[in-house]
Each structure stands twice: as C-alpha cells, then as structure tokens.
mmCIF file of N, CA, C and O in Angstrom:
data_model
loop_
_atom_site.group_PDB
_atom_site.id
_atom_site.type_symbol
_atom_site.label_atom_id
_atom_site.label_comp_id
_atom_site.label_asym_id
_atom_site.label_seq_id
_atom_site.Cartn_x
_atom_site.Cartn_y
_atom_site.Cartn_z
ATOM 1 N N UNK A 247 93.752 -66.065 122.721
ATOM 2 C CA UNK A 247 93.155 -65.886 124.024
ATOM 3 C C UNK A 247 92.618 -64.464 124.130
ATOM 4 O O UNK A 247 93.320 -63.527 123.752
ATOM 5 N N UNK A 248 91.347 -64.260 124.651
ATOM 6 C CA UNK A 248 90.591 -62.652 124.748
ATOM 7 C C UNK A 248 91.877 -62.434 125.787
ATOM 8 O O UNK A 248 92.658 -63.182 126.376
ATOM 9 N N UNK A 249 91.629 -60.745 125.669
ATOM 10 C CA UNK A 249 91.608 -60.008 126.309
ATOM 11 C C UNK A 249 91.749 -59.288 127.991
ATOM 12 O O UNK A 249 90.670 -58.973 128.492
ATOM 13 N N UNK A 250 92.698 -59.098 128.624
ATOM 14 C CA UNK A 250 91.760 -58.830 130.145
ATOM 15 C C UNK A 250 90.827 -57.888 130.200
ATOM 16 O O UNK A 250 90.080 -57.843 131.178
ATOM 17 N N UNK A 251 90.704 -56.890 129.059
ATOM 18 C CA UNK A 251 89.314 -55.791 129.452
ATOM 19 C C UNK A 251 88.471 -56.963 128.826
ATOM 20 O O UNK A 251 87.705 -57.483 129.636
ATOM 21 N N UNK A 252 88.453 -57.434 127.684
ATOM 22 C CA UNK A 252 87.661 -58.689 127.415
ATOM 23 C C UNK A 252 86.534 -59.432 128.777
ATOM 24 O O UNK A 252 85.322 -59.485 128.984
ATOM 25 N N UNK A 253 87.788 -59.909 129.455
ATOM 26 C CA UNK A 253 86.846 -60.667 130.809
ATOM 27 C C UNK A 253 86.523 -59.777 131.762
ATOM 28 O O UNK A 253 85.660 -60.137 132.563
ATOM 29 N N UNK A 254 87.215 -58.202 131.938
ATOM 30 C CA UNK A 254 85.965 -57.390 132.689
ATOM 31 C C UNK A 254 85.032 -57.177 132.532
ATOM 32 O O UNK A 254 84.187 -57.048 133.417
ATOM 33 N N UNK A 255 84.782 -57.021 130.882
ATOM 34 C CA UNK A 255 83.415 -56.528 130.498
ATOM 35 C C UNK A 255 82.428 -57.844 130.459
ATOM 36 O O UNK A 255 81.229 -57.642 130.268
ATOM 37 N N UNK A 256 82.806 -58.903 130.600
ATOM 38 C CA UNK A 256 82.024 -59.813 130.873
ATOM 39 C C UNK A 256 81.611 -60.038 132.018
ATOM 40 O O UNK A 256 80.523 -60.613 132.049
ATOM 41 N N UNK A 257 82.248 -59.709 133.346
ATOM 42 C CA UNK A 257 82.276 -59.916 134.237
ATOM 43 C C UNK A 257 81.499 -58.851 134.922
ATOM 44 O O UNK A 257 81.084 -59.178 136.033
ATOM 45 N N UNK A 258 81.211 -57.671 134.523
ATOM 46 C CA UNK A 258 80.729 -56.817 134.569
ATOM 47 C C UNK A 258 79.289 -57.240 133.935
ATOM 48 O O UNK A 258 78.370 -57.205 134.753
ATOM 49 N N UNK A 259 79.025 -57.540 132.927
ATOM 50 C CA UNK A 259 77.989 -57.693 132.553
ATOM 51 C C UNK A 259 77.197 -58.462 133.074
ATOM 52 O O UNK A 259 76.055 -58.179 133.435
ATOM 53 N N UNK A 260 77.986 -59.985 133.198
ATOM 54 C CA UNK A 260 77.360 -60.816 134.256
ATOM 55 C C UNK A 260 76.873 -60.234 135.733
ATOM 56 O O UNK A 260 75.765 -60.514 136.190
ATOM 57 N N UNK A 261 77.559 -59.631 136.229
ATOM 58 C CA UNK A 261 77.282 -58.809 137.650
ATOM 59 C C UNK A 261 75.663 -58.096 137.022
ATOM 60 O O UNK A 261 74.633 -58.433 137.607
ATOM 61 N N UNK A 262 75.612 -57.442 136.217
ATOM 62 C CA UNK A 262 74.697 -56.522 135.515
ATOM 63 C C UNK A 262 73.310 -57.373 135.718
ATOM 64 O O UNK A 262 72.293 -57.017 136.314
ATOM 65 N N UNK A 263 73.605 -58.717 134.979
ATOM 66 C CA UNK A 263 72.240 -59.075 134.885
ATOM 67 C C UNK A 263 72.040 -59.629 136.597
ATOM 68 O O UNK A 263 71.137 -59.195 137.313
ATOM 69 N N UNK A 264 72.825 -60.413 136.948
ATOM 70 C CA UNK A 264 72.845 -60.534 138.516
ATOM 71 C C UNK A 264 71.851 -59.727 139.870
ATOM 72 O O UNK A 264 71.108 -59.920 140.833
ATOM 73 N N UNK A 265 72.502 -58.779 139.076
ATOM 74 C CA UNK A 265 71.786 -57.201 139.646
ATOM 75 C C UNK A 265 70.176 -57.007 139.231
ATOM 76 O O UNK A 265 69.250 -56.554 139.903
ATOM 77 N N UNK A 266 70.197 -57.403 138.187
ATOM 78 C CA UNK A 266 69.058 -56.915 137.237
ATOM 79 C C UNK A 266 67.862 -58.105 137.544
ATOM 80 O O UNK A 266 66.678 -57.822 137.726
ATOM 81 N N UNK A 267 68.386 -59.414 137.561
ATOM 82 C CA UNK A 267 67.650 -60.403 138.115
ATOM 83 C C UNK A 267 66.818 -60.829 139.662
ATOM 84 O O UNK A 267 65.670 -61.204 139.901
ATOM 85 N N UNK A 268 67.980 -60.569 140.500
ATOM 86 C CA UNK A 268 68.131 -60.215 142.167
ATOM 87 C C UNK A 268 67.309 -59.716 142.358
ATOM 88 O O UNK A 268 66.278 -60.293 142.703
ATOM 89 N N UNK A 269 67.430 -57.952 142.171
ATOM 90 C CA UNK A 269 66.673 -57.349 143.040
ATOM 91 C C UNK A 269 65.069 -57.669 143.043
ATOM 92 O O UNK A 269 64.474 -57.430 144.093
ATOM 93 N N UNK A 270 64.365 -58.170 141.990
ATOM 94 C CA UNK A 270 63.006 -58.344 141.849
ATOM 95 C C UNK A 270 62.921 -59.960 142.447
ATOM 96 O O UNK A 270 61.781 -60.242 142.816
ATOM 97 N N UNK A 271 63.742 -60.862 142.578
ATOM 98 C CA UNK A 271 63.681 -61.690 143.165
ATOM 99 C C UNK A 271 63.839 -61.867 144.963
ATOM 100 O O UNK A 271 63.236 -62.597 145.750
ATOM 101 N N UNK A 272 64.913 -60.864 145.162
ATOM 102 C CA UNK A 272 65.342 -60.257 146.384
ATOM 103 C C UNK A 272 63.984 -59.279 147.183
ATOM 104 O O UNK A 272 64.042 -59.195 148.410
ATOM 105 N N UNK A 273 63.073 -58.733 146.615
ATOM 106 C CA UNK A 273 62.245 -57.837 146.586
ATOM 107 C C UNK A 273 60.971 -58.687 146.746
ATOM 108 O O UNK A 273 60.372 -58.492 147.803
ATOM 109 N N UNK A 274 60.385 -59.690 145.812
ATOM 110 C CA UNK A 274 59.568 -60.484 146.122
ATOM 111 C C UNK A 274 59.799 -61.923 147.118
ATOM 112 O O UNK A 274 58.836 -62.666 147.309
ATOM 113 N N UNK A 275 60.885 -62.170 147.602
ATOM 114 C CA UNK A 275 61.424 -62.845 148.785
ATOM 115 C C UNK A 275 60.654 -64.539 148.351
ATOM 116 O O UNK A 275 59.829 -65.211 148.970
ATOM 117 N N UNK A 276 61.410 -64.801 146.950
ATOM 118 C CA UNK A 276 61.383 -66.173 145.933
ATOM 119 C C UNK A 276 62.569 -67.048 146.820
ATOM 120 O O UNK A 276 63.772 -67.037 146.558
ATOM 121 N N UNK A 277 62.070 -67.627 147.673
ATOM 122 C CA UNK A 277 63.431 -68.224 148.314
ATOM 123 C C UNK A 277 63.825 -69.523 146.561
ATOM 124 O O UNK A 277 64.836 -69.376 145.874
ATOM 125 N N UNK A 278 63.326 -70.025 146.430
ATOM 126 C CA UNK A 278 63.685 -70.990 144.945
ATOM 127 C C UNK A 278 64.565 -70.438 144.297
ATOM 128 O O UNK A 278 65.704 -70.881 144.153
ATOM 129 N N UNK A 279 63.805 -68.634 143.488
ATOM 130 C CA UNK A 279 64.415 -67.382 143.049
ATOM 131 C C UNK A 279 66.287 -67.673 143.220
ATOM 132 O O UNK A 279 67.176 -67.991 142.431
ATOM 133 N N UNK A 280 66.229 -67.391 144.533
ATOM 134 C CA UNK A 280 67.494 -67.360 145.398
ATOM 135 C C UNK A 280 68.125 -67.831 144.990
ATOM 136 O O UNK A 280 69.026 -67.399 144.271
ATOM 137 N N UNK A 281 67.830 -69.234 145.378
ATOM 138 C CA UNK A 281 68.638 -70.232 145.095
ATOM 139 C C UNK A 281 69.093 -70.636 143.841
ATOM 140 O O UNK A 281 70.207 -71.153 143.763
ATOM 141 N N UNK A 282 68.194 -70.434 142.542
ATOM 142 C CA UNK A 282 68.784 -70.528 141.051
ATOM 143 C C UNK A 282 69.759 -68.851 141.216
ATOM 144 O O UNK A 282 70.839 -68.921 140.629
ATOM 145 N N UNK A 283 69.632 -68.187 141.546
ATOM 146 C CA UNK A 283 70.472 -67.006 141.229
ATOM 147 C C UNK A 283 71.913 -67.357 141.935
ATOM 148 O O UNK A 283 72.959 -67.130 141.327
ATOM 149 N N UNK A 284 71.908 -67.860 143.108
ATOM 150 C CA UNK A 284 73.026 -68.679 144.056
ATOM 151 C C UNK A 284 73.930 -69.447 142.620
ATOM 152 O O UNK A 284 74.996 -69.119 142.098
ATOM 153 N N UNK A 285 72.918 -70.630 142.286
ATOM 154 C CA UNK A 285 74.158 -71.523 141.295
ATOM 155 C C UNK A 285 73.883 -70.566 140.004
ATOM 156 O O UNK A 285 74.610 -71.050 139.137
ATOM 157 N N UNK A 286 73.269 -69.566 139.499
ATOM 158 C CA UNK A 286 73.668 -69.065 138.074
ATOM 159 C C UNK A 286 75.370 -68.358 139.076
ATOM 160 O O UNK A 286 76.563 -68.522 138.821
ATOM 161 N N UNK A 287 74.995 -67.950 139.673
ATOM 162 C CA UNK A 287 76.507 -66.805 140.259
ATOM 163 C C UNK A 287 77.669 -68.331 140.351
ATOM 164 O O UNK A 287 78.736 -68.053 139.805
ATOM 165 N N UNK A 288 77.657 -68.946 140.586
ATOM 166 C CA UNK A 288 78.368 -70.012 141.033
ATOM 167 C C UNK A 288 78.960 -70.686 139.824
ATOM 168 O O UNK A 288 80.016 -71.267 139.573
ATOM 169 N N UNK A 289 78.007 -70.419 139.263
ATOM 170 C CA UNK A 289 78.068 -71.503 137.644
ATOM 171 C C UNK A 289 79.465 -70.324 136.627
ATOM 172 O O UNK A 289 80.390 -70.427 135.822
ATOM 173 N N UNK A 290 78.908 -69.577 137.215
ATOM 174 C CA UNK A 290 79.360 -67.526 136.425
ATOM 175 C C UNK A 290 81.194 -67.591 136.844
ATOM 176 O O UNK A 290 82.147 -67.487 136.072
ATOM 177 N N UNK A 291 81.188 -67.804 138.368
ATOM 178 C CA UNK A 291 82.270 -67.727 138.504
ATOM 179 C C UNK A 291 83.057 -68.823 138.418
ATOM 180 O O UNK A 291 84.257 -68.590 138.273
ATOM 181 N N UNK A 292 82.784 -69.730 138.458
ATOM 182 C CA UNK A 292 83.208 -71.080 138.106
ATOM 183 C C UNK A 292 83.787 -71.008 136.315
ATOM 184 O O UNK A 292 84.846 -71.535 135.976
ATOM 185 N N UNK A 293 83.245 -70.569 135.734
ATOM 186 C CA UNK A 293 83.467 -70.549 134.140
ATOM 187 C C UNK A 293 84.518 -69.434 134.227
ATOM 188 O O UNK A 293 85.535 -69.623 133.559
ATOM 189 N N UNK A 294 84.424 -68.090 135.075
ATOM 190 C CA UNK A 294 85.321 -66.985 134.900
ATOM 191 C C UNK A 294 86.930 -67.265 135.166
ATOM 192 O O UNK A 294 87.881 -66.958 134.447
ATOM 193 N N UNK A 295 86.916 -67.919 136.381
ATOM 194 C CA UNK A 295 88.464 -68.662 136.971
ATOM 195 C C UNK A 295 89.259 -69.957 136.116
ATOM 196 O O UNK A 295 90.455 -70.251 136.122
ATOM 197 N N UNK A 296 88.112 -70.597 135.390
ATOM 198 C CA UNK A 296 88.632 -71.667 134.715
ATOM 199 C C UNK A 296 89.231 -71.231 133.379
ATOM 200 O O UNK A 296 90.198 -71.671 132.758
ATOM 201 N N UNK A 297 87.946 -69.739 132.983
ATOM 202 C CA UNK A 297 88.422 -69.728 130.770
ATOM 203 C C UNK A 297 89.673 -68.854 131.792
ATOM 204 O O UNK A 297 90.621 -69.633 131.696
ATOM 205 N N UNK A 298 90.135 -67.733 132.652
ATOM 206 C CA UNK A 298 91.310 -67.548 132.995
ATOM 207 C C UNK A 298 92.416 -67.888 133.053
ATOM 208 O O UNK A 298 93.371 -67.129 132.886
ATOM 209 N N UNK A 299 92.528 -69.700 133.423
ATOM 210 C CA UNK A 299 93.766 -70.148 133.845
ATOM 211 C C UNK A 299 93.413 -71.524 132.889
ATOM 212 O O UNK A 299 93.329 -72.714 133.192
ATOM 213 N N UNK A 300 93.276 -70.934 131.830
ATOM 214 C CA UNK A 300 93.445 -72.426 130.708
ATOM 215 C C UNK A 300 94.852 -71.878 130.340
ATOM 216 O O UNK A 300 95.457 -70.806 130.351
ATOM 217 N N UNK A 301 95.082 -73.361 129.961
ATOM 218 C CA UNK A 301 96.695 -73.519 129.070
ATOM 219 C C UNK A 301 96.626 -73.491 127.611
ATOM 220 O O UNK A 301 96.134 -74.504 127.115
ATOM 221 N N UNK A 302 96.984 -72.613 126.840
ATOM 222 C CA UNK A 302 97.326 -72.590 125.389
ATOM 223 C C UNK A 302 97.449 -74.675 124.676
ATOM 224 O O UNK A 302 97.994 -75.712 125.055
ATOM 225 N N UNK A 303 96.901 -74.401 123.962
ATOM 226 C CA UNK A 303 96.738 -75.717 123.566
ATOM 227 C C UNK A 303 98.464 -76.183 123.301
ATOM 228 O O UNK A 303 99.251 -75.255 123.113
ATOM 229 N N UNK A 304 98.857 -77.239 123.296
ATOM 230 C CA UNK A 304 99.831 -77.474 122.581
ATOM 231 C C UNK A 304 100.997 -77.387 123.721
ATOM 232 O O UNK A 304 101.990 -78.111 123.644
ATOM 233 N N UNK A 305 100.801 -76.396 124.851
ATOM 234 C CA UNK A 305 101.987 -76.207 125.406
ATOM 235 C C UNK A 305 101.868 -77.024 127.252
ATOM 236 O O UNK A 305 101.406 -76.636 128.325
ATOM 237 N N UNK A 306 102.507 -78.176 126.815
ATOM 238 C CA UNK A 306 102.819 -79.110 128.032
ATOM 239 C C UNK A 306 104.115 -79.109 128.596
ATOM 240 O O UNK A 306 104.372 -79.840 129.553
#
C-alpha cells in the first residue's frame, strides 16, 4: 500500500491541475467547462477516499 505523503502529493497535484484547468475556464465563463471540471473533481475525490480505505487483499 503507497504511502500517506504518497496520496498528498497526489492530491496536491490533482488540486494543481484543477487550478491550472479552472481558472481559464472560470475566466472565460464555459458553463459546460464547469461542469466537466465539477465531475473530473468528483471523479478525483471519489478515487482518493476509496484507494484510502481499501482492505489488504486476503484479510476478511
């Protein structure tokens, strides 16, 4: 299993492009834009909480 600086720096990074994507979408006022950036963030944290609280294979 990674790391917890592992999933900051991902989490961080993800924020990064978030940031990096947004503001020119946020800036040109893409309501569509928005809304794919809405479910990429959604999709982002959805994957972050789940690879978190997986169970080691094997142990039931």
């Amino acid at each position: 299993m990674a790391s917890s600086q592992t999933f900051a720096v991902v989490a961080a990074a993800r924020l990064f492009a978030l940031l990096a994507i947004g503001g020119p979408i946020l800036w040109l006022r893409q309501s569509q834009g928005v809304l794919a950036l809405l479910l990429i963030g959604l999709v982002w944290i959805y994957q972050g909480v789940t690879a978190t609280r997986r169970e080691p294979a094997g142990c039931h």
